[in-house]
Amino acid sequence: TADSYGVVPVAFAKLGPTDNFSIQAGKVPTLIGTEYAFTVQNTNIERGLIWAQENVISRGVQANFTTGPIAVSAAITDGFYTQDYKYLTALATYTINDSNSISIAAGGNPSGTKLRDIDNKLPIGTNSVALANSQQYNLYYKNVTGSWTFQPILQYTRVSKDAGDGIGEKGHTVGGSLIVNYAFNENYSLAARGEYIKDDSKIGRAHV
């Protein structure tokens, strides 16, 4: 736990002054991606290449609003757990009907995080200045048809060159995945994932 998100990885206080608006603050889950930090939250125990590019848990403030079939959330946090509170994320979901929904998500650091501002102790693997300054854009679709669930995902990330902070080259990735789940009954299901990702940069996995 000392090298991850602590003994209590997620903890926040939430205030809902109206039925369709709430605000929360603390250690909050990311708004980016369809897979989450803990295996019990996901159809696949192993998470994939796309998940590895996303922030997982952040510290900050998040607001949520719903109206009819539309749900919108926005947050200002420390992004990749940097303790530099400049990372902005947003998620919008449109529920078409009981079986179909579509979502878009985005995240980025408009003012930039310097290496000296990053908490380089916690957690392992998230203290990269390239990650802290990456931009993320995702498009999700979800379809539930009987026992089947289909989730296609498209993701684009980019990092700008910042020689003064150790990012010697700009780069971007384009990726996609399809997560499929078949529920035999309420207790048993079988899931699978197919993924593809291309890293078009000279910094390789520095920002992946």
mmCIF file of C-alpha atoms in Angstrom:
data_model
loop_
_atom_site.group_PDB
_atom_site.id
_atom_site.type_symbol
_atom_site.label_atom_id
_atom_site.label_comp_id
_atom_site.label_asym_id
_atom_site.label_seq_id
_atom_site.Cartn_x
_atom_site.Cartn_y
_atom_site.Cartn_z
ATOM 1 C CA THR A 1 0.000 0.000 0.000
ATOM 2 C CA ALA A 2 2.910 2.372 0.588
ATOM 3 C CA ASP A 3 3.715 2.259 -3.132
ATOM 4 C CA SER A 4 0.163 2.680 -4.415
ATOM 5 C CA TYR A 5 -2.881 4.683 -3.314
ATOM 6 C CA GLY A 6 -2.711 3.967 0.399
ATOM 7 C CA VAL A 7 -4.727 1.805 2.745
ATOM 8 C CA VAL A 8 -7.915 3.627 1.672
ATOM 9 C CA PRO A 9 -7.467 4.221 -2.060
ATOM 10 C CA VAL A 10 -10.848 5.855 -2.681
ATOM 11 C CA ALA A 11 -12.568 8.132 -0.171
ATOM 12 C CA PHE A 12 -14.626 11.246 -0.769
ATOM 13 C CA ALA A 13 -17.405 13.354 0.667
ATOM 14 C CA LYS A 14 -20.399 14.043 -1.566
ATOM 15 C CA LEU A 15 -23.058 16.733 -1.334
ATOM 16 C CA GLY A 16 -26.238 16.600 -3.427
ATOM 17 C CA PRO A 17 -28.176 19.864 -2.993
ATOM 18 C CA THR A 18 -30.664 18.856 -5.712
ATOM 19 C CA ASP A 19 -31.838 15.620 -7.304
ATOM 20 C CA ASN A 20 -29.792 16.217 -10.452
ATOM 21 C CA PHE A 21 -26.666 17.962 -9.151
ATOM 22 C CA SER A 22 -23.927 16.843 -6.785
ATOM 23 C CA ILE A 23 -20.366 17.769 -5.903
ATOM 24 C CA GLN A 24 -17.727 15.558 -4.320
ATOM 25 C CA ALA A 25 -14.190 15.999 -3.021
ATOM 26 C CA GLY A 26 -11.449 13.639 -1.937
ATOM 27 C CA LYS A 27 -9.729 10.670 -3.581
ATOM 28 C CA VAL A 28 -12.001 10.060 -6.555
ATOM 29 C CA PRO A 29 -11.996 7.494 -9.398
ATOM 30 C CA THR A 30 -11.068 8.751 -12.845
ATOM 31 C CA LEU A 31 -13.656 9.949 -15.348
ATOM 32 C CA ILE A 32 -11.546 8.500 -18.185
ATOM 33 C CA GLY A 33 -12.058 4.945 -19.408
ATOM 34 C CA THR A 34 -14.492 2.088 -18.922
ATOM 35 C CA GLU A 35 -12.219 -0.069 -16.757
ATOM 36 C CA TYR A 36 -11.331 0.810 -13.206
ATOM 37 C CA ALA A 37 -8.720 0.258 -10.534
ATOM 38 C CA PHE A 38 -10.058 -2.897 -8.927
ATOM 39 C CA THR A 39 -10.669 -6.303 -10.505
ATOM 40 C CA VAL A 40 -14.150 -6.620 -8.986
ATOM 41 C CA GLN A 41 -15.238 -3.592 -11.033
ATOM 42 C CA ASN A 42 -14.255 -5.028 -14.414
ATOM 43 C CA THR A 43 -15.428 -7.811 -16.696
ATOM 44 C CA ASN A 44 -11.788 -8.804 -17.310
ATOM 45 C CA ILE A 45 -9.405 -9.344 -14.397
ATOM 46 C CA GLU A 46 -6.483 -8.145 -16.531
ATOM 47 C CA ARG A 47 -6.800 -4.605 -17.817
ATOM 48 C CA GLY A 48 -5.301 -3.651 -21.147
ATOM 49 C CA LEU A 49 -3.141 -1.257 -23.113
ATOM 50 C CA ILE A 50 -5.703 1.536 -23.252
ATOM 51 C CA TRP A 51 -6.311 1.380 -19.511
ATOM 52 C CA ALA A 52 -2.552 1.679 -18.918
ATOM 53 C CA GLN A 53 -2.576 5.182 -20.458
ATOM 54 C CA GLU A 54 -5.324 6.548 -18.224
ATOM 55 C CA ASN A 55 -5.182 8.060 -14.781
ATOM 56 C CA VAL A 56 -6.833 5.760 -12.257
ATOM 57 C CA ILE A 57 -7.396 7.592 -8.969
ATOM 58 C CA SER A 58 -6.931 11.311 -8.384
ATOM 59 C CA ARG A 59 -7.291 13.792 -5.550
ATOM 60 C CA GLY A 60 -9.563 16.763 -6.179
ATOM 61 C CA VAL A 61 -13.095 18.024 -6.704
ATOM 62 C CA GLN A 62 -15.752 16.683 -9.086
ATOM 63 C CA ALA A 63 -19.195 18.000 -10.057
ATOM 64 C CA ASN A 64 -22.003 15.870 -11.548
ATOM 65 C CA PHE A 65 -25.174 16.909 -13.361
ATOM 66 C CA THR A 66 -27.975 14.905 -14.961
ATOM 67 C CA THR A 67 -30.934 15.973 -17.052
ATOM 68 C CA GLY A 68 -33.112 13.386 -18.718
ATOM 69 C CA PRO A 69 -30.902 10.956 -20.683
ATOM 70 C CA ILE A 70 -27.793 13.151 -20.374
ATOM 71 C CA ALA A 71 -25.246 12.880 -17.562
ATOM 72 C CA VAL A 72 -22.219 15.180 -17.329
ATOM 73 C CA SER A 73 -19.319 15.167 -14.872
ATOM 74 C CA ALA A 74 -16.284 17.463 -14.654
ATOM 75 C CA ALA A 75 -13.337 17.429 -12.269
ATOM 76 C CA ILE A 76 -10.201 19.340 -11.372
ATOM 77 C CA THR A 77 -7.678 17.012 -9.767
ATOM 78 C CA ASP A 78 -4.015 16.097 -9.544
ATOM 79 C CA GLY A 79 -4.482 13.813 -12.557
ATOM 80 C CA PHE A 80 -1.918 11.026 -12.299
ATOM 81 C CA TYR A 81 -1.660 11.405 -8.518
ATOM 82 C CA THR A 82 0.979 14.109 -8.828
ATOM 83 C CA GLN A 83 -0.209 16.462 -6.048
ATOM 84 C CA ASP A 84 -0.252 19.225 -8.673
ATOM 85 C CA TYR A 85 -3.927 20.155 -8.916
ATOM 86 C CA LYS A 86 -4.250 21.340 -12.502
ATOM 87 C CA TYR A 87 -5.585 18.318 -14.394
ATOM 88 C CA LEU A 88 -9.044 18.775 -15.927
ATOM 89 C CA THR A 89 -11.293 15.882 -16.910
ATOM 90 C CA ALA A 90 -14.857 15.676 -18.201
ATOM 91 C CA LEU A 91 -17.302 12.916 -19.092
ATOM 92 C CA ALA A 92 -20.639 13.158 -20.915
ATOM 93 C CA THR A 93 -22.990 10.201 -21.408
ATOM 94 C CA TYR A 94 -26.152 10.013 -23.478
ATOM 95 C CA THR A 95 -28.423 7.086 -22.638
ATOM 96 C CA ILE A 96 -30.212 6.288 -25.882
ATOM 97 C CA ASN A 97 -32.455 3.627 -24.348
ATOM 98 C CA ASP A 98 -32.258 0.770 -21.843
ATOM 99 C CA SER A 99 -29.861 -1.124 -24.116
ATOM 100 C CA ASN A 100 -27.636 1.552 -25.645
ATOM 101 C CA SER A 101 -25.524 4.474 -24.464
ATOM 102 C CA ILE A 102 -22.692 6.575 -25.858
ATOM 103 C CA SER A 103 -20.063 8.548 -23.940
ATOM 104 C CA ILE A 104 -17.230 10.954 -24.616
ATOM 105 C CA ALA A 105 -14.454 11.757 -22.169
ATOM 106 C CA ALA A 106 -11.458 14.045 -22.184
ATOM 107 C CA GLY A 107 -8.618 14.978 -19.883
ATOM 108 C CA GLY A 108 -5.611 17.256 -19.951
ATOM 109 C CA ASN A 109 -3.389 19.713 -18.163
ATOM 110 C CA PRO A 110 -3.780 23.159 -19.793
ATOM 111 C CA SER A 111 -1.056 24.876 -17.768
ATOM 112 C CA GLY A 112 1.418 22.005 -17.497
ATOM 113 C CA THR A 113 2.990 20.154 -14.587
ATOM 114 C CA LYS A 114 6.706 20.533 -13.968
ATOM 115 C CA LEU A 115 8.817 17.619 -12.807
ATOM 116 C CA ARG A 116 9.647 19.444 -9.585
ATOM 117 C CA ASP A 117 5.928 19.641 -8.759
ATOM 118 C CA ILE A 118 5.308 15.900 -9.021
ATOM 119 C CA ASP A 119 5.097 13.751 -5.922
ATOM 120 C CA ASN A 120 7.596 11.120 -7.059
ATOM 121 C CA LYS A 121 6.892 8.758 -4.170
ATOM 122 C CA LEU A 122 3.336 7.600 -4.827
ATOM 123 C CA PRO A 123 2.287 5.503 -6.601
ATOM 124 C CA ILE A 124 4.808 3.551 -8.657
ATOM 125 C CA GLY A 125 4.545 4.194 -12.384
ATOM 126 C CA THR A 126 2.454 7.360 -12.261
ATOM 127 C CA ASN A 127 5.174 9.921 -11.549
ATOM 128 C CA SER A 128 6.117 10.433 -15.205
ATOM 129 C CA VAL A 129 6.143 14.052 -16.341
ATOM 130 C CA ALA A 130 4.962 12.836 -19.763
ATOM 131 C CA LEU A 131 1.925 11.173 -18.201
ATOM 132 C CA ALA A 132 1.217 14.216 -16.043
ATOM 133 C CA ASN A 133 1.101 16.405 -19.162
ATOM 134 C CA SER A 134 -0.690 14.016 -21.483
ATOM 135 C CA GLN A 135 -4.036 14.708 -23.103
ATOM 136 C CA GLN A 136 -6.645 11.952 -23.376
ATOM 137 C CA TYR A 137 -9.731 11.726 -25.591
ATOM 138 C CA ASN A 138 -12.082 8.758 -25.510
ATOM 139 C CA LEU A 139 -15.271 7.668 -27.252
ATOM 140 C CA TYR A 140 -17.296 4.776 -25.820
ATOM 141 C CA TYR A 141 -20.377 2.885 -26.869
ATOM 142 C CA LYS A 142 -22.235 0.283 -24.815
ATOM 143 C CA ASN A 143 -24.848 -2.160 -26.031
ATOM 144 C CA VAL A 144 -26.675 -4.727 -23.912
ATOM 145 C CA THR A 145 -28.634 -7.301 -25.909
ATOM 146 C CA GLY A 146 -30.022 -10.130 -23.840
ATOM 147 C CA SER A 147 -27.093 -11.912 -22.205
ATOM 148 C CA TRP A 148 -24.526 -10.066 -24.334
ATOM 149 C CA THR A 149 -22.734 -6.810 -23.526
ATOM 150 C CA PHE A 150 -20.588 -5.074 -26.145
ATOM 151 C CA GLN A 151 -18.297 -2.105 -25.389
ATOM 152 C CA PRO A 152 -16.240 -0.681 -28.274
ATOM 153 C CA ILE A 153 -13.778 2.051 -27.273
ATOM 154 C CA LEU A 154 -11.667 4.523 -29.249
ATOM 155 C CA GLN A 155 -8.841 6.442 -27.589
ATOM 156 C CA TYR A 156 -6.413 9.156 -28.660
ATOM 157 C CA THR A 157 -3.614 10.532 -26.476
ATOM 158 C CA ARG A 158 -0.928 13.103 -27.112
ATOM 159 C CA VAL A 159 2.050 14.657 -25.339
ATOM 160 C CA SER A 160 3.661 17.938 -26.372
ATOM 161 C CA LYS A 161 7.415 18.498 -26.483
ATOM 162 C CA ASP A 162 8.810 20.247 -23.413
ATOM 163 C CA ALA A 163 12.592 20.147 -23.490
ATOM 164 C CA GLY A 164 12.834 22.163 -20.301
ATOM 165 C CA ASP A 165 11.049 19.444 -18.395
ATOM 166 C CA GLY A 166 12.566 16.360 -19.941
ATOM 167 C CA ILE A 167 10.028 15.639 -22.704
ATOM 168 C CA GLY A 168 12.369 15.725 -25.668
ATOM 169 C CA GLU A 169 9.862 14.699 -28.325
ATOM 170 C CA LYS A 170 6.156 15.122 -28.883
ATOM 171 C CA GLY A 171 4.092 12.015 -29.511
ATOM 172 C CA HIS A 172 0.641 10.540 -29.748
ATOM 173 C CA THR A 173 -1.132 7.205 -29.658
ATOM 174 C CA VAL A 174 -4.268 5.914 -31.348
ATOM 175 C CA GLY A 175 -5.977 2.871 -29.902
ATOM 176 C CA GLY A 176 -9.161 0.902 -29.866
ATOM 177 C CA SER A 177 -10.623 -2.023 -28.004
ATOM 178 C CA LEU A 178 -13.733 -4.166 -27.868
ATOM 179 C CA ILE A 179 -14.849 -5.688 -24.585
ATOM 180 C CA VAL A 180 -17.458 -8.445 -24.848
ATOM 181 C CA ASN A 181 -19.255 -10.183 -21.999
ATOM 182 C CA TYR A 182 -21.724 -13.064 -22.044
ATOM 183 C CA ALA A 183 -23.759 -13.687 -18.885
ATOM 184 C CA PHE A 184 -24.794 -17.314 -18.482
ATOM 185 C CA ASN A 185 -26.885 -16.325 -15.443
ATOM 186 C CA GLU A 186 -26.736 -13.775 -12.629
ATOM 187 C CA ASN A 187 -23.715 -15.537 -11.073
ATOM 188 C CA TYR A 188 -21.534 -16.550 -14.038
ATOM 189 C CA SER A 189 -20.265 -14.726 -17.112
ATOM 190 C CA LEU A 190 -17.431 -14.973 -19.609
ATOM 191 C CA ALA A 191 -15.580 -11.894 -20.850
ATOM 192 C CA ALA A 192 -13.034 -11.186 -23.565
ATOM 193 C CA ARG A 193 -11.150 -8.194 -24.940
ATOM 194 C CA GLY A 194 -9.453 -7.368 -28.219
ATOM 195 C CA GLU A 195 -7.167 -4.330 -28.477
ATOM 196 C CA TYR A 196 -4.936 -2.449 -30.854
ATOM 197 C CA ILE A 197 -2.729 0.534 -30.152
ATOM 198 C CA LYS A 198 -0.167 2.450 -32.189
ATOM 199 C CA ASP A 199 2.460 4.729 -30.670
ATOM 200 C CA ASP A 200 3.585 7.330 -33.184
ATOM 201 C CA SER A 201 6.457 8.958 -31.312
ATOM 202 C CA LYS A 202 10.141 8.732 -30.510
ATOM 203 C CA ILE A 203 9.638 8.625 -26.779
ATOM 204 C CA GLY A 204 8.116 5.148 -26.908
ATOM 205 C CA ARG A 205 6.443 4.013 -23.721
ATOM 206 C CA ALA A 206 7.414 7.190 -21.846
ATOM 207 C CA HIS A 207 3.839 8.386 -22.235
ATOM 208 C CA VAL A 208 2.050 5.048 -22.734
#
